[in-house]
Structures are given as structure tokens and as C-alpha cells.
mmCIF file of C-alpha atoms in Angstrom:
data_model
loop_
_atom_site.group_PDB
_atom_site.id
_atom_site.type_symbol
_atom_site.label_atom_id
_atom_site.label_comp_id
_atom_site.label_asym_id
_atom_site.label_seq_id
_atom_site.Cartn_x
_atom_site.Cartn_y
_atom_site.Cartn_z
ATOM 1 C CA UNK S 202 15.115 -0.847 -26.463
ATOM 2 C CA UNK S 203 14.627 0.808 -23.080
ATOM 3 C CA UNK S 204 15.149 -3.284 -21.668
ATOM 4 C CA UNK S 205 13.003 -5.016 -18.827
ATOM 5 C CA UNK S 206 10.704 -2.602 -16.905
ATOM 6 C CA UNK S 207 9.922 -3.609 -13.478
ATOM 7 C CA UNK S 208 7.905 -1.401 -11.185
ATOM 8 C CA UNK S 209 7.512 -0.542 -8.165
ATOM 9 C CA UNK S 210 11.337 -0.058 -7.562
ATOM 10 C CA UNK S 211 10.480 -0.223 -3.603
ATOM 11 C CA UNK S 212 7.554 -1.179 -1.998
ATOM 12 C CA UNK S 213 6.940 -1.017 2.495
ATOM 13 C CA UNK S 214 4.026 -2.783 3.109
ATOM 14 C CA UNK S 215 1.931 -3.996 6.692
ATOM 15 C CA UNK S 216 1.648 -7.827 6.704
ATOM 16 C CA UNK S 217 -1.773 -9.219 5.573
ATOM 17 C CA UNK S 218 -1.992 -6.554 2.540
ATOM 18 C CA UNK S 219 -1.862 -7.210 -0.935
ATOM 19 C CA UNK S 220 1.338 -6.596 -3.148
ATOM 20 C CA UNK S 221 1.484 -6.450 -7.316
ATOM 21 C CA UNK S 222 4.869 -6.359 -9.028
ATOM 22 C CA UNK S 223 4.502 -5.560 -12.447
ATOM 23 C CA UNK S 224 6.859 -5.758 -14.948
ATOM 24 C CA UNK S 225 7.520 -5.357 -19.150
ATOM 25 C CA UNK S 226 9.507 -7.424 -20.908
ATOM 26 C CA UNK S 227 12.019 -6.174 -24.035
ATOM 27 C CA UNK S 228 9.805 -6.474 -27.267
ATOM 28 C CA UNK S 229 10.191 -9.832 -29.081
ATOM 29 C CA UNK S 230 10.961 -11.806 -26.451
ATOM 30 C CA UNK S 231 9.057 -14.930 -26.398
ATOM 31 C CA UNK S 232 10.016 -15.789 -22.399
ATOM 32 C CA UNK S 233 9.686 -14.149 -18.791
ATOM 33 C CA UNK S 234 10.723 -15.211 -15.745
ATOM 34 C CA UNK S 235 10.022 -13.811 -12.169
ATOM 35 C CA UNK S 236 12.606 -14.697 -9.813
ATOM 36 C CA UNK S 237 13.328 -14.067 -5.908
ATOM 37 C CA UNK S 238 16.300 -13.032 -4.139
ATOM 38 C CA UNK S 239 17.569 -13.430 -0.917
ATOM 39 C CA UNK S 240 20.831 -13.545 0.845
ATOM 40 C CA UNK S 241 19.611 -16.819 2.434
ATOM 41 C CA UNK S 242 18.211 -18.063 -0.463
ATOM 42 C CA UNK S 243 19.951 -16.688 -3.205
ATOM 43 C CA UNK S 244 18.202 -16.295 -6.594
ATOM 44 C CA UNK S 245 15.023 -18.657 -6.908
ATOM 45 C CA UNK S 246 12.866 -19.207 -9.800
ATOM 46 C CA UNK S 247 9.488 -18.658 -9.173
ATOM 47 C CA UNK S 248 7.359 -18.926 -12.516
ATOM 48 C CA UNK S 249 8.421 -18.451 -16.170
ATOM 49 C CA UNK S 250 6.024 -18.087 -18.931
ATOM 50 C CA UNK S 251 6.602 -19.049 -23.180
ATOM 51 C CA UNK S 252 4.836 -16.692 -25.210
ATOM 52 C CA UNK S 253 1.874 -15.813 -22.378
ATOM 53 C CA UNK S 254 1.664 -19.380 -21.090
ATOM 54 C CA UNK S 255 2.855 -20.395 -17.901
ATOM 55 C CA UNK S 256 5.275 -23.278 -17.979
ATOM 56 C CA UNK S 257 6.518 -23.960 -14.814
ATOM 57 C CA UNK S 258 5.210 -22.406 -11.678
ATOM 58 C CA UNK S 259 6.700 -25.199 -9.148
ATOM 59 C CA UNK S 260 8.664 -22.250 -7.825
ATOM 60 C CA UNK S 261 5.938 -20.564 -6.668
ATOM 61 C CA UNK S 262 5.901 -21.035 -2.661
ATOM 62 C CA UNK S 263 2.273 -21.104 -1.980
ATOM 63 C CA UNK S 264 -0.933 -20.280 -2.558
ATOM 64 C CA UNK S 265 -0.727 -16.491 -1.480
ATOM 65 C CA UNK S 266 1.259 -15.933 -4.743
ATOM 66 C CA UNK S 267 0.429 -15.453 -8.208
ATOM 67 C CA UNK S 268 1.302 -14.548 -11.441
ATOM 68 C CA UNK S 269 -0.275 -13.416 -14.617
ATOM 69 C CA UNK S 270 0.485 -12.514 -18.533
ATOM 70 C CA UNK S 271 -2.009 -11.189 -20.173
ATOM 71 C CA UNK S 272 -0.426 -10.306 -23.414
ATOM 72 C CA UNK S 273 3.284 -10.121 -24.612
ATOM 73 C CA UNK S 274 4.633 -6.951 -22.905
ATOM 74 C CA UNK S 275 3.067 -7.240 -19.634
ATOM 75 C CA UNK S 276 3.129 -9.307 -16.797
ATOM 76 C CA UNK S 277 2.190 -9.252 -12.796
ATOM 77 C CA UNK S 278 3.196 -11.229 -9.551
ATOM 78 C CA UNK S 279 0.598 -11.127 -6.883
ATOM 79 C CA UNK S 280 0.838 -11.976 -3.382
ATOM 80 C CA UNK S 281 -2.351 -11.976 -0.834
ATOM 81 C CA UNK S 282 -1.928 -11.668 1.728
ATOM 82 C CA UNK S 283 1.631 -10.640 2.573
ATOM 83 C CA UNK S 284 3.798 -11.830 5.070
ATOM 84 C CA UNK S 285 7.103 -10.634 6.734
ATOM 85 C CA UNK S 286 9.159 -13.464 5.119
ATOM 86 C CA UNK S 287 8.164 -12.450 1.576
ATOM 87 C CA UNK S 288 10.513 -9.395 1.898
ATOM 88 C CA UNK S 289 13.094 -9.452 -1.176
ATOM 89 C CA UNK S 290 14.206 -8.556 -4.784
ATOM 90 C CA UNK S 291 11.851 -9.740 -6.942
ATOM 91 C CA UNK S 292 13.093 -9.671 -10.515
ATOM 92 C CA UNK S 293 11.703 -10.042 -13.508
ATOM 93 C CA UNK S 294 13.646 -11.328 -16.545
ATOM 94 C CA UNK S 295 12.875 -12.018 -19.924
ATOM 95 C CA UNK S 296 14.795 -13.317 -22.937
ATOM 96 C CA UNK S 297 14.022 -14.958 -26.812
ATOM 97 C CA UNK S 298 14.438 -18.667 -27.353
ATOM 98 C CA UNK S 299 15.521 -20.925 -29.791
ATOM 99 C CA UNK S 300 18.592 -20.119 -32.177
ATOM 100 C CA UNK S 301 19.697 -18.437 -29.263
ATOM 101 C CA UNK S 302 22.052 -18.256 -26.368
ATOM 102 C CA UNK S 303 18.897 -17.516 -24.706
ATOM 103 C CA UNK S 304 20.325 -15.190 -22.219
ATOM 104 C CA UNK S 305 18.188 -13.532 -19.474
ATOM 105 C CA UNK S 306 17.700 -10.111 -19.318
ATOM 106 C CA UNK S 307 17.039 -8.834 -16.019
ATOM 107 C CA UNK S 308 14.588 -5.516 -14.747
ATOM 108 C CA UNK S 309 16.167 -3.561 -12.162
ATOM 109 C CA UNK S 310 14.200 -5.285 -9.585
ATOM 110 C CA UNK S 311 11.644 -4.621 -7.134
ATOM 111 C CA UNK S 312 12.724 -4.685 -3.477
ATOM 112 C CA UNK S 313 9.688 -5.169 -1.546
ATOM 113 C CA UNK S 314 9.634 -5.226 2.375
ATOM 114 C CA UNK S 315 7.049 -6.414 4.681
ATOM 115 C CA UNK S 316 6.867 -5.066 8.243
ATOM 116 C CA UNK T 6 16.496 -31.713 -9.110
ATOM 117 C CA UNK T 7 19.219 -29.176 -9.546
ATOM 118 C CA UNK T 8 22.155 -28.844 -7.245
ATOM 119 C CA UNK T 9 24.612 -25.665 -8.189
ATOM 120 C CA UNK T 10 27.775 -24.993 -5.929
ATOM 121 C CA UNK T 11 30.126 -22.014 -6.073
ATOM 122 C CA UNK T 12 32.097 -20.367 -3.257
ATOM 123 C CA UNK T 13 30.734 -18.455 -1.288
ATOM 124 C CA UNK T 14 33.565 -15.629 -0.824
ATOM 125 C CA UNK T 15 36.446 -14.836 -2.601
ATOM 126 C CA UNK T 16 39.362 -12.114 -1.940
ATOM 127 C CA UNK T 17 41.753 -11.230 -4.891
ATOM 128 C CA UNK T 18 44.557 -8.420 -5.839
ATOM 129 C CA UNK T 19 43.847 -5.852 -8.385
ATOM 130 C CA UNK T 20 45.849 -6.591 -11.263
ATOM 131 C CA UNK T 21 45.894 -10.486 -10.780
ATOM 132 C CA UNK T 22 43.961 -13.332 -11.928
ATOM 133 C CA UNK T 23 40.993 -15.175 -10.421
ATOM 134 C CA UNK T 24 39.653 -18.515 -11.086
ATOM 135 C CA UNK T 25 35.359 -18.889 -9.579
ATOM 136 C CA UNK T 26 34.716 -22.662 -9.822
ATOM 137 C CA UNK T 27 30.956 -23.983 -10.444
ATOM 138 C CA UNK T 28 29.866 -27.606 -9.957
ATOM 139 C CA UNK T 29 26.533 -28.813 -11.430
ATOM 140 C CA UNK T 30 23.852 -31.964 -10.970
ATOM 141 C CA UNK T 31 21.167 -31.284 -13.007
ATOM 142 C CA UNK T 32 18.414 -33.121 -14.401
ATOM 143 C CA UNK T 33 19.261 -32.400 -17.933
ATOM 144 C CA UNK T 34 22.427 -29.664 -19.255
ATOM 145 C CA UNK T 35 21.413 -27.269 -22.291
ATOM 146 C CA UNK T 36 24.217 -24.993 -21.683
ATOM 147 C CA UNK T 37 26.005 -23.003 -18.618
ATOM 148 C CA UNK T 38 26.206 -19.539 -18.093
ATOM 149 C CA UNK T 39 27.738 -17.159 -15.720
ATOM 150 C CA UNK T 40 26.081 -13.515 -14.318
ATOM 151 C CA UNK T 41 27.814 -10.955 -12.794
ATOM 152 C CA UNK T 42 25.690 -8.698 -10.090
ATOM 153 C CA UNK T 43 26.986 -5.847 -8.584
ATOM 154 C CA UNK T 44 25.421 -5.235 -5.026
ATOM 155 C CA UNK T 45 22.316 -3.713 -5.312
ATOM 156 C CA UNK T 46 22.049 -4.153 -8.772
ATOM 157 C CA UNK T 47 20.330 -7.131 -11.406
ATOM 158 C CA UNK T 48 22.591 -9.492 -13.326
ATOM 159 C CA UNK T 49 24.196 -8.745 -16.291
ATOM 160 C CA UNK T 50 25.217 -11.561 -18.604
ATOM 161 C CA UNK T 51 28.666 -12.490 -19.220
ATOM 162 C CA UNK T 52 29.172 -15.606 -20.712
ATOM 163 C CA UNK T 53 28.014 -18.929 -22.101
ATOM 164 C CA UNK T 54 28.974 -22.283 -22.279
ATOM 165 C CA UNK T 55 27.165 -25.444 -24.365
ATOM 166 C CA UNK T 56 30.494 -27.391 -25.445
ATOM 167 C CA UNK T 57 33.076 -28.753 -23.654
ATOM 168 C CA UNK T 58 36.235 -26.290 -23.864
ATOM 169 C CA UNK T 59 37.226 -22.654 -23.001
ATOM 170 C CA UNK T 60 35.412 -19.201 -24.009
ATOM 171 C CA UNK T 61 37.576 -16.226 -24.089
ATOM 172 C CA UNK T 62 35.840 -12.714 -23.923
ATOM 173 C CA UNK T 63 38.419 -9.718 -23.480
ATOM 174 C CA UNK T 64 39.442 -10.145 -19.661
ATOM 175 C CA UNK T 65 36.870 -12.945 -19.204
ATOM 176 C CA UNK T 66 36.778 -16.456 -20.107
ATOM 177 C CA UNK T 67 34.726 -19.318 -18.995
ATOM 178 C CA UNK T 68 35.170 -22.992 -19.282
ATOM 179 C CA UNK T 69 33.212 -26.271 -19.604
ATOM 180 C CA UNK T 70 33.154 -30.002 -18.593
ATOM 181 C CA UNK T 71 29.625 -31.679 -19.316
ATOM 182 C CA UNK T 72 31.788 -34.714 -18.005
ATOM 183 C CA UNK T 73 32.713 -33.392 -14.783
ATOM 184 C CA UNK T 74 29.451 -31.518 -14.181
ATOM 185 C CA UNK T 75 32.593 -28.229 -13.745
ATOM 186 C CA UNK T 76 32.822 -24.723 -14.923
ATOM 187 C CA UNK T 77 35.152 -21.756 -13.643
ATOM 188 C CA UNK T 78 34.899 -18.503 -14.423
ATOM 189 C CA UNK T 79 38.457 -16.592 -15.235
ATOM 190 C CA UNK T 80 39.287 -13.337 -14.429
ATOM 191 C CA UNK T 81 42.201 -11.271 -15.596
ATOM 192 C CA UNK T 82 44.100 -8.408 -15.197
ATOM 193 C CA UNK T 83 41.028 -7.318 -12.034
ATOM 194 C CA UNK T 84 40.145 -4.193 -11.309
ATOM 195 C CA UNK T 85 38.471 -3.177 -8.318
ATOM 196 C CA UNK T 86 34.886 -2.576 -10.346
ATOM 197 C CA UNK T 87 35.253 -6.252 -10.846
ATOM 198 C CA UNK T 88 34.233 -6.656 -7.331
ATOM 199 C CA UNK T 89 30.497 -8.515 -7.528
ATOM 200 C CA UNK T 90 28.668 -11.520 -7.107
ATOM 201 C CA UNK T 91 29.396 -13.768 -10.287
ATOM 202 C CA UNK T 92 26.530 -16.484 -10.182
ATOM 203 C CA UNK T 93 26.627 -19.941 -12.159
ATOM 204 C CA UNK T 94 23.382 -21.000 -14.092
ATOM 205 C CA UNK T 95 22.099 -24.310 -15.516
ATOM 206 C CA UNK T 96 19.746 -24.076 -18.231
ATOM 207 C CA UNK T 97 18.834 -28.090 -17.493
ATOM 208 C CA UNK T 98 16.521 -28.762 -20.678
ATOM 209 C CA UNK T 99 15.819 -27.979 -23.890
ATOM 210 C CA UNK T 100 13.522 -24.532 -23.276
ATOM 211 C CA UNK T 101 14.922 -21.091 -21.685
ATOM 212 C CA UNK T 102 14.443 -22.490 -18.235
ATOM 213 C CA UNK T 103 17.253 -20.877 -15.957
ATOM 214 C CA UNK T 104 18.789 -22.346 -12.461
ATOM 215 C CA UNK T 105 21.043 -20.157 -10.396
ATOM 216 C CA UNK T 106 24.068 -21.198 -7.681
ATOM 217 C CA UNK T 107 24.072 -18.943 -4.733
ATOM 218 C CA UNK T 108 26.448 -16.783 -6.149
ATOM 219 C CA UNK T 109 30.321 -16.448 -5.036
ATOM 220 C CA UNK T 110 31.258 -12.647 -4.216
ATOM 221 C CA UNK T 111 34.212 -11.433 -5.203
ATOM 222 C CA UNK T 112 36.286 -8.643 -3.541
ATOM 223 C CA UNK T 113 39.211 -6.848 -5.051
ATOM 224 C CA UNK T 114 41.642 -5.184 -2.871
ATOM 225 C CA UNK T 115 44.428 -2.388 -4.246
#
């Protein structure tokens, strides 16, 4: 399995304009996570989803973000409009539950600035 | 809520051991685990904890008080590409739900 996708790798955007982080999970998994990461911060949950359904978005800071699932390999994290403190690693994990260690597996990340 | 604390910096010798200690409130416990992340890089699992007691993996072994709210992380034998950020994680209830510590960084000198 080729493991989590995430994509873009690196985004530079102007404040105000809209961002989409995509990401595909590793086949069978029946979770996904998107997590943030900062050096102030460290790593913060977001959102996770259980098979397409949102679960748990208290993570999410505000209303400028959002995520989506439309079907099991494919997910997106939205933020309109932008703003400098939204720069970060955002990573995307997924991992299968129950009987399970239900370990994460993380993407590579996508490290998104915002001048 | 859920309160994770870990070191923030630690400074070993190649070749010796190292000991990363976690301490954990959390609304519920459904087992501990422990990342490593090397800088610019995602986590990568290494270990796992649901019982009370000690996990060996090769150079690696983690242990577990649900009592205490404690884990530490054991190191042995380092090598320098051991230098990362391990990072401590709650899974707090019974679903795949995953909270992270800040992450203690780990440097291993020659």
C-alpha cells in the first residue's frame, strides 16, 4: 500500500484566500484524522471521521475551517478565508479500528504558510 | 479534558540509555502509545501500551501505570538517528480517538 497521501506538500498563500488540503487514506481503514502542528502548539486534533462520518470536530478552531469525506479514500480540509496564524503542518492520518492497536498512520504532511 | 506532559528537551550519549517520562489526565484511558518524529518528517509508530507492565521491542520498550496516570519510553544502546521528537498519546475512550503531549526532543551526541 503506497500509505496516507496528503497533497499539496507546500502551499504559500496571501491572507484572505482560500486553502484545500486533500488527502487519501490507506485502503480499509475505517478512520481519518486531520491534525495541526505547531512548535507552539504541538500536535492538535482537529476533526476525525468513522467510516465518512464526522465524529468529533471540537478541534476545529473556527468557522473559517472545514472538512469533508465524501467517500472512503478521500478527504479535504478547507479554510476561507486564510489567515497568517493558520500557517503549519497539517497532517492527515488514518488507521482501522476495533481488534486493533488502532495505530495512526500519518501522510507526509502539508506545510502550508500564510503571508 | 486531556492533560499530556513530557519533557520538553532531552540530551543523551550515543551508546547509552534514555528513559522519556509521560504523565496523563484524561477523561477516559483506552491505551497509550508513543510516536517518534524526526524533524521535518510525520510520526511513525513505535509502541503501545493498554495493560499495566513493560513492552519490550528490540532497543525500545515502553511501560505503563493506569494507576499513576505514567508511561516512559526506554531507549537503549542510542544511536545518533535516534535523535527525534518521541510524542506520548492518549487514546481516552473506547473509539480510535488520538491525544498527543507536546512532544520531548531528543538529541544524541557522539
Amino acid at each position: 500500500d503506497a500509505g496516507v497521501i496528503q497533497s499539496p506538500r507546500h502551499e504559500v498563500t496571501e491572507m484572505g484566500q482560500e486553502v484545500t488540503l486533500r488527502c487519501k487514506p490507506i485502503s480499509g481503514h475505517d478512520y481519518l484524522f486531520w491534525y495541526r502542528q505547531t512548535m507552539m502548539r504541538g500536535l492538535e486534533l482537529l476533526i476525525y471521521f468513522n467510516n465518512n462520518v464526522p465524529i468529533d470536530d471540537s478541534g476545529m478552531p473556527e468557522d473559517r475551517f472545514s472538512a469533508k469525506m465524501p467517500n472512503a479514500s478521500f478527504s479535504t480540509l478547507k479554510i476561507q478565508p486564510s489567515e497568517p496564524r493558520d500557517s503549519a503542518v497539517y497532517f492527515c492520518a488514518s488507521s482501522f479500528g476495533w481488534g486493533n492497536t488502532g495505530e495512526l498512520f500519518f501522510g507526509e504532511g502539508s506545510r502550508l504558510t500564510v503571508l | 479534558g486531556q492533560n499530556i506532559d513530557q519533557p520538553t528537551e532531552m540530551t543523551a550519549t550515543e551508546g547509552a540509555i534514555v528513559q522519556i517520562n509521560c504523565t496523563y489526565q484524561t477523561s477516559g484511558f483506552n491505551g497509550l502509545f508513543w510516536y517518534q518524529q524526526h524533524a521535518g518528517e510525520a510520526p511513525t509508530f513505535l509502541s503501545y501500551n493498554v495493560l499495566d507492565g513493560l513492552e519490550e521491542k528490540g532497543r525500545f520498550s515502553s511501560f505503563l501505570s493506569r494507576s499513576k496516570g505514567y508511561s516512559y519510553l526506554l531507549l537503549k544502546e542510542l544511536q545518533m538517528k535516534d535523535s527525534a521528537s518521541y510524542l506520548c498519546a492518549v487514546r481516552p475512550f473506547n473509539n480510535n480517538d488520538m491525544r498527543f503531549g507536546a512532544g520531548t526532543r531528543l538529541t544524541v551526541k557522539p
